[in-house]
Every structure is written in C-alpha cells, then in structure tokens.
PDB file of C-alpha atoms in Angstrom:
ATOM      1  CA  UNK A   1     210.164 -29.566  -9.538  1.00  0.00           C
ATOM      2  CA  UNK A   2     210.541 -31.688  -6.411  1.00  0.00           C
ATOM      3  CA  UNK A   3     214.131 -32.795  -5.869  1.00  0.00           C
ATOM      4  CA  UNK A   4     214.965 -36.080  -4.134  1.00  0.00           C
ATOM      5  CA  UNK A   5     218.449 -37.070  -2.960  1.00  0.00           C
ATOM      6  CA  UNK A   6     219.170 -40.812  -3.096  1.00  0.00           C
ATOM      7  CA  UNK A   7     222.024 -41.855  -0.796  1.00  0.00           C
ATOM      8  CA  UNK A   8     223.006 -45.462  -1.489  1.00  0.00           C
ATOM      9  CA  UNK A   9     226.410 -47.121  -1.882  1.00  0.00           C
ATOM     10  CA  UNK A  10     225.047 -50.005  -3.960  1.00  0.00           C
ATOM     11  CA  UNK A  11     225.309 -48.649  -7.490  1.00  0.00           C
ATOM     12  CA  UNK A  12     222.722 -50.984  -9.000  1.00  0.00           C
ATOM     13  CA  UNK A  13     220.058 -50.144  -6.412  1.00  0.00           C
ATOM     14  CA  UNK A  14     220.947 -46.460  -6.512  1.00  0.00           C
ATOM     15  CA  UNK A  15     220.444 -46.338 -10.265  1.00  0.00           C
ATOM     16  CA  UNK A  16     217.188 -48.284 -10.031  1.00  0.00           C
ATOM     17  CA  UNK A  17     215.712 -45.930  -7.438  1.00  0.00           C
ATOM     18  CA  UNK A  18     216.841 -42.872  -9.389  1.00  0.00           C
ATOM     19  CA  UNK A  19     215.383 -44.209 -12.634  1.00  0.00           C
ATOM     20  CA  UNK A  20     212.007 -45.057 -11.097  1.00  0.00           C
ATOM     21  CA  UNK A  21     211.703 -41.714  -9.318  1.00  0.00           C
ATOM     22  CA  UNK A  22     212.688 -39.896 -12.504  1.00  0.00           C
ATOM     23  CA  UNK A  23     209.904 -41.669 -14.403  1.00  0.00           C
ATOM     24  CA  UNK A  24     207.455 -40.409 -11.763  1.00  0.00           C
ATOM     25  CA  UNK A  25     208.414 -36.819 -12.461  1.00  0.00           C
ATOM     26  CA  UNK A  26     210.916 -36.139  -9.699  1.00  0.00           C
ATOM     27  CA  UNK A  27     214.304 -34.498 -10.150  1.00  0.00           C
ATOM     28  CA  UNK A  28     216.783 -36.941  -8.633  1.00  0.00           C
ATOM     29  CA  UNK A  29     220.314 -36.450  -7.332  1.00  0.00           C
ATOM     30  CA  UNK A  30     222.514 -39.325  -6.184  1.00  0.00           C
ATOM     31  CA  UNK A  31     225.233 -39.800  -3.568  1.00  0.00           C
ATOM     32  CA  UNK A  32     227.242 -42.913  -2.750  1.00  0.00           C
ATOM     33  CA  UNK A  33     227.627 -42.123   0.966  1.00  0.00           C
ATOM     34  CA  UNK A  34     226.624 -39.695   3.701  1.00  0.00           C
ATOM     35  CA  UNK A  35     229.561 -37.344   3.195  1.00  0.00           C
ATOM     36  CA  UNK A  36     228.747 -36.915  -0.489  1.00  0.00           C
ATOM     37  CA  UNK A  37     225.141 -36.294   0.516  1.00  0.00           C
ATOM     38  CA  UNK A  38     226.178 -33.518   2.911  1.00  0.00           C
ATOM     39  CA  UNK A  39     228.218 -31.903   0.148  1.00  0.00           C
ATOM     40  CA  UNK A  40     225.191 -31.958  -2.166  1.00  0.00           C
ATOM     41  CA  UNK A  41     222.934 -30.533   0.561  1.00  0.00           C
ATOM     42  CA  UNK A  42     225.231 -27.511   0.834  1.00  0.00           C
ATOM     43  CA  UNK A  43     224.843 -26.768  -2.859  1.00  0.00           C
ATOM     44  CA  UNK A  44     221.292 -27.899  -3.679  1.00  0.00           C
ATOM     45  CA  UNK A  45     217.781 -27.461  -2.331  1.00  0.00           C
ATOM     46  CA  UNK A  46     216.476 -30.940  -1.501  1.00  0.00           C
ATOM     47  CA  UNK A  47     212.837 -31.823  -0.739  1.00  0.00           C
ATOM     48  CA  UNK A  48     213.339 -35.406   0.483  1.00  0.00           C
ATOM     49  CA  UNK A  49     216.161 -37.859   1.165  1.00  0.00           C
ATOM     50  CA  UNK A  50     216.167 -41.626   0.607  1.00  0.00           C
ATOM     51  CA  UNK A  51     219.126 -43.118   2.460  1.00  0.00           C
ATOM     52  CA  UNK A  52     220.783 -46.421   3.202  1.00  0.00           C
ATOM     53  CA  UNK A  53     222.272 -46.921   6.675  1.00  0.00           C
ATOM     54  CA  UNK A  54     225.424 -48.977   6.137  1.00  0.00           C
ATOM     55  CA  UNK A  55     227.743 -46.743   4.098  1.00  0.00           C
ATOM     56  CA  UNK A  56     231.417 -45.730   4.265  1.00  0.00           C
ATOM     57  CA  UNK A  57     232.587 -42.445   5.821  1.00  0.00           C
ATOM     58  CA  UNK A  58     229.264 -41.021   7.079  1.00  0.00           C
ATOM     59  CA  UNK A  59     226.556 -43.654   7.546  1.00  0.00           C
ATOM     60  CA  UNK A  60     222.806 -43.110   7.369  1.00  0.00           C
ATOM     61  CA  UNK A  61     222.346 -42.638  11.114  1.00  0.00           C
ATOM     62  CA  UNK A  62     225.077 -39.986  11.202  1.00  0.00           C
ATOM     63  CA  UNK A  63     223.619 -38.241   8.158  1.00  0.00           C
ATOM     64  CA  UNK A  64     220.191 -37.954   9.782  1.00  0.00           C
ATOM     65  CA  UNK A  65     221.676 -36.867  13.122  1.00  0.00           C
ATOM     66  CA  UNK A  66     223.597 -34.118  11.344  1.00  0.00           C
ATOM     67  CA  UNK A  67     220.416 -32.912   9.642  1.00  0.00           C
ATOM     68  CA  UNK A  68     218.332 -32.865  12.803  1.00  0.00           C
ATOM     69  CA  UNK A  69     221.047 -31.206  14.890  1.00  0.00           C
ATOM     70  CA  UNK A  70     221.151 -28.507  12.216  1.00  0.00           C
ATOM     71  CA  UNK A  71     217.357 -28.077  12.551  1.00  0.00           C
ATOM     72  CA  UNK A  72     216.869 -29.424   9.047  1.00  0.00           C
ATOM     73  CA  UNK A  73     213.485 -31.144   9.071  1.00  0.00           C
ATOM     74  CA  UNK A  74     213.285 -32.352   5.476  1.00  0.00           C
ATOM     75  CA  UNK A  75     211.686 -35.817   5.295  1.00  0.00           C
ATOM     76  CA  UNK A  76     213.942 -38.884   5.273  1.00  0.00           C
ATOM     77  CA  UNK A  77     213.089 -42.410   4.151  1.00  0.00           C
ATOM     78  CA  UNK A  78     215.549 -45.097   5.247  1.00  0.00           C
ATOM     79  CA  UNK A  79     215.966 -48.108   2.968  1.00  0.00           C
ATOM     80  CA  UNK A  80     218.239 -50.715   4.511  1.00  0.00           C
ATOM     81  CA  UNK A  81     218.942 -54.394   5.061  1.00  0.00           C
ATOM     82  CA  UNK A  82     219.057 -53.783   8.826  1.00  0.00           C
ATOM     83  CA  UNK A  83     215.727 -55.273   9.878  1.00  0.00           C
ATOM     84  CA  UNK A  84     215.834 -55.719  13.664  1.00  0.00           C
ATOM     85  CA  UNK A  85     213.573 -53.731  15.960  1.00  0.00           C
ATOM     86  CA  UNK A  86     216.662 -52.139  17.535  1.00  0.00           C
ATOM     87  CA  UNK A  87     217.821 -50.907  14.133  1.00  0.00           C
ATOM     88  CA  UNK A  88     214.410 -49.451  13.346  1.00  0.00           C
ATOM     89  CA  UNK A  89     214.170 -47.894  16.795  1.00  0.00           C
ATOM     90  CA  UNK A  90     217.547 -46.213  16.372  1.00  0.00           C
ATOM     91  CA  UNK A  91     216.501 -44.942  12.962  1.00  0.00           C
ATOM     92  CA  UNK A  92     213.362 -43.297  14.305  1.00  0.00           C
ATOM     93  CA  UNK A  93     215.141 -41.981  17.387  1.00  0.00           C
ATOM     94  CA  UNK A  94     217.760 -40.160  15.315  1.00  0.00           C
ATOM     95  CA  UNK A  95     214.971 -38.617  13.248  1.00  0.00           C
ATOM     96  CA  UNK A  96     213.983 -40.659  10.207  1.00  0.00           C
ATOM     97  CA  UNK A  97     210.381 -40.312   9.016  1.00  0.00           C
ATOM     98  CA  UNK A  98     209.912 -43.735   7.448  1.00  0.00           C
ATOM     99  CA  UNK A  99     211.780 -47.041   7.229  1.00  0.00           C
ATOM    100  CA  UNK A 100     211.815 -49.785   4.590  1.00  0.00           C
ATOM    101  CA  UNK A 101     213.704 -53.078   4.744  1.00  0.00           C
ATOM    102  CA  UNK A 102     215.483 -54.502   1.708  1.00  0.00           C
ATOM    103  CA  UNK A 103     214.528 -56.096  -0.595  1.00  0.00           C
ATOM    104  CA  UNK A 104     211.931 -53.403  -1.172  1.00  0.00           C
ATOM    105  CA  UNK A 105     208.854 -53.153  -3.359  1.00  0.00           C
ATOM    106  CA  UNK A 106     209.828 -50.246  -5.606  1.00  0.00           C
ATOM    107  CA  UNK A 107     206.190 -49.272  -6.196  1.00  0.00           C
ATOM    108  CA  UNK A 108     205.552 -49.140  -2.448  1.00  0.00           C
ATOM    109  CA  UNK A 109     208.601 -46.902  -2.136  1.00  0.00           C
ATOM    110  CA  UNK A 110     207.071 -44.449  -4.615  1.00  0.00           C
ATOM    111  CA  UNK A 111     203.832 -44.389  -2.597  1.00  0.00           C
ATOM    112  CA  UNK A 112     205.749 -43.735   0.622  1.00  0.00           C
ATOM    113  CA  UNK A 113     207.698 -40.917  -1.015  1.00  0.00           C
ATOM    114  CA  UNK A 114     204.443 -39.272  -2.070  1.00  0.00           C
ATOM    115  CA  UNK A 115     202.999 -39.608   1.435  1.00  0.00           C
ATOM    116  CA  UNK A 116     206.116 -38.131   3.042  1.00  0.00           C
ATOM    117  CA  UNK A 117     206.076 -35.166   0.680  1.00  0.00           C
ATOM    118  CA  UNK A 118     202.395 -34.487   1.449  1.00  0.00           C
ATOM    119  CA  UNK A 119     203.056 -34.589   5.185  1.00  0.00           C
ATOM    120  CA  UNK A 120     206.035 -32.278   4.794  1.00  0.00           C
ATOM    121  CA  UNK A 121     203.846 -29.767   2.963  1.00  0.00           C
ATOM    122  CA  UNK A 122     201.314 -29.905   5.803  1.00  0.00           C
ATOM    123  CA  UNK A 123     204.057 -29.318   8.374  1.00  0.00           C
ATOM    124  CA  UNK A 124     205.597 -26.444   6.427  1.00  0.00           C
ATOM    125  CA  UNK A 125     202.292 -24.700   5.867  1.00  0.00           C
ATOM    126  CA  UNK A 126     201.164 -25.543   9.419  1.00  0.00           C
ATOM    127  CA  UNK A 127     197.559 -25.520   8.243  1.00  0.00           C
ATOM    128  CA  UNK A 128     195.077 -28.242   7.378  1.00  0.00           C
ATOM    129  CA  UNK A 129     191.940 -27.721   5.319  1.00  0.00           C
ATOM    130  CA  UNK A 130     188.939 -30.048   5.228  1.00  0.00           C
ATOM    131  CA  UNK A 131     186.211 -28.585   3.054  1.00  0.00           C
ATOM    132  CA  UNK A 132     185.338 -25.257   4.680  1.00  0.00           C
ATOM    133  CA  UNK A 133     187.239 -26.048   7.886  1.00  0.00           C
ATOM    134  CA  UNK A 134     190.819 -24.856   8.468  1.00  0.00           C
ATOM    135  CA  UNK A 135     193.057 -25.900  11.351  1.00  0.00           C
ATOM    136  CA  UNK A 136     195.770 -23.322  12.041  1.00  0.00           C
ATOM    137  CA  UNK A 137     198.613 -24.942  13.983  1.00  0.00           C
ATOM    138  CA  UNK A 138     200.308 -21.717  15.074  1.00  0.00           C
ATOM    139  CA  UNK A 139     197.181 -20.270  16.690  1.00  0.00           C
ATOM    140  CA  UNK A 140     195.668 -23.645  17.780  1.00  0.00           C
ATOM    141  CA  UNK A 141     192.477 -22.376  16.155  1.00  0.00           C
ATOM    142  CA  UNK A 142     189.783 -24.018  14.033  1.00  0.00           C
ATOM    143  CA  UNK A 143     188.109 -21.753  11.451  1.00  0.00           C
ATOM    144  CA  UNK A 144     184.784 -22.394   9.717  1.00  0.00           C
ATOM    145  CA  UNK A 145     182.371 -20.061   7.915  1.00  0.00           C
ATOM    146  CA  UNK A 146     183.929 -16.942   9.397  1.00  0.00           C
ATOM    147  CA  UNK A 147     183.859 -18.318  12.945  1.00  0.00           C
ATOM    148  CA  UNK A 148     186.912 -19.327  14.957  1.00  0.00           C
ATOM    149  CA  UNK A 149     187.343 -21.744  17.855  1.00  0.00           C
ATOM    150  CA  UNK A 150     190.528 -21.586  19.908  1.00  0.00           C
ATOM    151  CA  UNK A 151     191.224 -24.983  21.478  1.00  0.00           C
ATOM    152  CA  UNK A 152     193.294 -26.061  24.459  1.00  0.00           C
ATOM    153  CA  UNK A 153     196.665 -27.187  23.103  1.00  0.00           C
ATOM    154  CA  UNK A 154     196.281 -30.916  23.749  1.00  0.00           C
ATOM    155  CA  UNK A 155     192.845 -30.996  22.121  1.00  0.00           C
ATOM    156  CA  UNK A 156     194.088 -29.113  19.082  1.00  0.00           C
ATOM    157  CA  UNK A 157     197.191 -31.276  18.643  1.00  0.00           C
ATOM    158  CA  UNK A 158     195.045 -34.393  18.944  1.00  0.00           C
ATOM    159  CA  UNK A 159     192.576 -33.175  16.321  1.00  0.00           C
ATOM    160  CA  UNK A 160     195.376 -31.983  14.017  1.00  0.00           C
ATOM    161  CA  UNK A 161     197.169 -35.326  14.241  1.00  0.00           C
ATOM    162  CA  UNK A 162     194.065 -37.340  13.399  1.00  0.00           C
ATOM    163  CA  UNK A 163     192.984 -35.140  10.492  1.00  0.00           C
ATOM    164  CA  UNK A 164     196.522 -34.993   9.070  1.00  0.00           C
ATOM    165  CA  UNK A 165     196.305 -38.766   8.604  1.00  0.00           C
ATOM    166  CA  UNK A 166     192.695 -39.456   7.565  1.00  0.00           C
ATOM    167  CA  UNK A 167     191.503 -43.046   8.017  1.00  0.00           C
ATOM    168  CA  UNK A 168     194.730 -44.002   9.804  1.00  0.00           C
ATOM    169  CA  UNK A 169     194.040 -45.739  13.114  1.00  0.00           C
ATOM    170  CA  UNK A 170     196.010 -44.494  16.123  1.00  0.00           C
ATOM    171  CA  UNK A 171     196.057 -46.381  19.400  1.00  0.00           C
ATOM    172  CA  UNK A 172     195.577 -44.471  22.627  1.00  0.00           C
ATOM    173  CA  UNK A 173     199.204 -45.158  23.497  1.00  0.00           C
ATOM    174  CA  UNK A 174     200.489 -43.772  20.194  1.00  0.00           C
ATOM    175  CA  UNK A 175     198.534 -40.572  20.734  1.00  0.00           C
ATOM    176  CA  UNK A 176     199.679 -40.332  24.350  1.00  0.00           C
ATOM    177  CA  UNK A 177     203.333 -40.791  23.401  1.00  0.00           C
ATOM    178  CA  UNK A 178     203.233 -38.128  20.694  1.00  0.00           C
ATOM    179  CA  UNK A 179     201.026 -35.480  22.297  1.00  0.00           C
ATOM    180  CA  UNK A 180     201.629 -35.943  26.021  1.00  0.00           C
ATOM    181  CA  UNK A 181     205.157 -37.335  25.695  1.00  0.00           C
ATOM    182  CA  UNK A 182     206.569 -40.813  26.208  1.00  0.00           C
ATOM    183  CA  UNK A 183     207.541 -40.056  29.812  1.00  0.00           C
ATOM    184  CA  UNK A 184     204.133 -38.832  30.899  1.00  0.00           C
ATOM    185  CA  UNK A 185     202.488 -40.461  33.875  1.00  0.00           C
ATOM    186  CA  UNK A 186     199.037 -39.490  32.621  1.00  0.00           C
ATOM    187  CA  UNK A 187     196.699 -42.425  32.053  1.00  0.00           C
ATOM    188  CA  UNK A 188     196.062 -43.308  28.394  1.00  0.00           C
ATOM    189  CA  UNK A 189     192.307 -42.985  29.065  1.00  0.00           C
ATOM    190  CA  UNK A 190     192.916 -39.229  29.102  1.00  0.00           C
ATOM    191  CA  UNK A 191     192.806 -39.539  25.315  1.00  0.00           C
ATOM    192  CA  UNK A 192     189.173 -40.703  25.593  1.00  0.00           C
ATOM    193  CA  UNK A 193     188.277 -37.598  27.583  1.00  0.00           C
ATOM    194  CA  UNK A 194     189.836 -35.290  24.989  1.00  0.00           C
ATOM    195  CA  UNK A 195     188.202 -37.177  22.119  1.00  0.00           C
ATOM    196  CA  UNK A 196     184.794 -36.779  23.768  1.00  0.00           C
ATOM    197  CA  UNK A 197     185.395 -33.046  24.192  1.00  0.00           C
ATOM    198  CA  UNK A 198     186.329 -32.705  20.528  1.00  0.00           C
ATOM    199  CA  UNK A 199     183.234 -34.605  19.459  1.00  0.00           C
ATOM    200  CA  UNK A 200     181.075 -32.341  21.579  1.00  0.00           C
ATOM    201  CA  UNK A 201     182.709 -29.169  20.232  1.00  0.00           C
ATOM    202  CA  UNK A 202     182.369 -30.180  16.603  1.00  0.00           C
ATOM    203  CA  UNK A 203     179.222 -32.313  16.676  1.00  0.00           C
ATOM    204  CA  UNK A 204     177.566 -30.012  14.114  1.00  0.00           C
ATOM    205  CA  UNK A 205     180.484 -30.201  11.685  1.00  0.00           C
ATOM    206  CA  UNK A 206     179.726 -32.382   8.676  1.00  0.00           C
ATOM    207  CA  UNK A 207     183.218 -32.164   7.170  1.00  0.00           C
ATOM    208  CA  UNK A 208     184.812 -34.751   9.445  1.00  0.00           C
ATOM    209  CA  UNK A 209     184.193 -37.073  12.362  1.00  0.00           C
ATOM    210  CA  UNK A 210     186.363 -38.915  14.863  1.00  0.00           C
ATOM    211  CA  UNK A 211     185.560 -42.607  14.773  1.00  0.00           C
ATOM    212  CA  UNK A 212     186.230 -45.156  17.506  1.00  0.00           C
ATOM    213  CA  UNK A 213     187.727 -48.372  16.148  1.00  0.00           C
ATOM    214  CA  UNK A 214     186.771 -50.908  18.783  1.00  0.00           C
ATOM    215  CA  UNK A 215     189.738 -52.600  20.373  1.00  0.00           C
ATOM    216  CA  UNK A 216     192.237 -50.458  18.476  1.00  0.00           C
ATOM    217  CA  UNK A 217     191.835 -46.718  18.923  1.00  0.00           C
ATOM    218  CA  UNK A 218     190.659 -43.734  16.897  1.00  0.00           C
ATOM    219  CA  UNK A 219     190.736 -42.366  13.379  1.00  0.00           C
ATOM    220  CA  UNK A 220     189.451 -39.276  11.598  1.00  0.00           C
ATOM    221  CA  UNK A 221     187.155 -39.684   8.617  1.00  0.00           C
ATOM    222  CA  UNK A 222     186.637 -36.845   6.145  1.00  0.00           C
ATOM    223  CA  UNK A 223     183.203 -36.290   4.609  1.00  0.00           C
ATOM    224  CA  UNK A 224     183.934 -33.974   1.673  1.00  0.00           C
TER     225      UNK A 224
END
C-alpha cells in the first residue's frame, strides 16, 4: 500500500487531508512539524510527503532541504498559505515537486498526489512505454519491435520529457531550462532543431507524435 506522510501543524487541516487520502486507499501517517516528520522517515518507508511550510522547529523548506541533501528524491507536495512568487520559487529551488496555496481544493489535491506518484514511478523505473515503444533512460535508447535507436543525449531527454507528460504543453524556454540548463547561452530555437530531428527519426512511428502548439511550444500526443 502506498504510504503518504502529511506534515501540517494545523490539526483540523491535517485530519481532513489524512481522512480524504485514507478514503482514496492510501495509508497515511501524520506529523505536526518537520522534526516529527524526520523522525517518522527514519522508521517508516514513505512514498510521498505533503507538507506545510510555516511550522515550528523544522519548517517545510528545511525539511525538503534535508531530504534533497540526503539524496532522498521522494515526491513532495507543498500546501501553504505563502502565495507570493518568491515563496513558490524558494519552494521549487529547495526541491519541492508541486505547490498548492491555501485554501485548497481537496479533490484537486488528490489528483495532484496521483500525478506525483505516477511521475515518481516513471523516474524510479527510468523507462517509459508507449504501446510497443520503450524509452530506456539509462541507455538513452528507444526500442521498438526488436529494433533499438540510440539517441544523442539532448534529443533523448527532450523526447523523454515530452512523453512523460502527454498532452502537456512545454514552452521552448521551459525545455531549454530543464534540458540545457538555466545558465545556458544556447538560443531557445535550438529546441526547434532537436524537435525536427526527432520527428524525422520517428516519422514512421504511429504510437506518438510531437505536436507544435502555435505561439506556445510543443507537446507529445500518444496514439494508443
């Protein structure tokens, strides 16, 4: 059973989140602050953390920093009243995976939890499958019908990113920042070049296609 740790110092909200997640089939553990959460993490296997930021002793930022510095990559969803861009930026910079601002829609939270768990499974397995096509992250190789195609790293990472999030639109700049790095001096139009190469390589594949969304960017569409 998937185990979720809810870290929230507001007892009413903590109980609500735990109750809702329990009704959706998750095993739920609760902590009132970051230090209690760290104690639980030492004793329990946790699949995902939902955490507030403003808490006594160890706050949410410090909790996430501790996890990431320990090379613990389990998914984290922040739920907080801190709604400024600077707060969100800090949250993502320390390593959170998603961010919700209070008051939250509890049903949306459940959807986000499911999405984070699916992504975590993809990352852990380091493979994506679309019909008869498999993308193997470790070997930067695409397999189909007994044939294999080894791609240049940037092309593979670009394809993997798009297919991992089907129908999600990514701007050129988002793809540049993630795959080439935020400090790169490479022009964002480089993404177009790599997209065209991928389309040429896989033009005969019917399982997926990379679609241009005019004025926005690119998305992958699965046909299975």
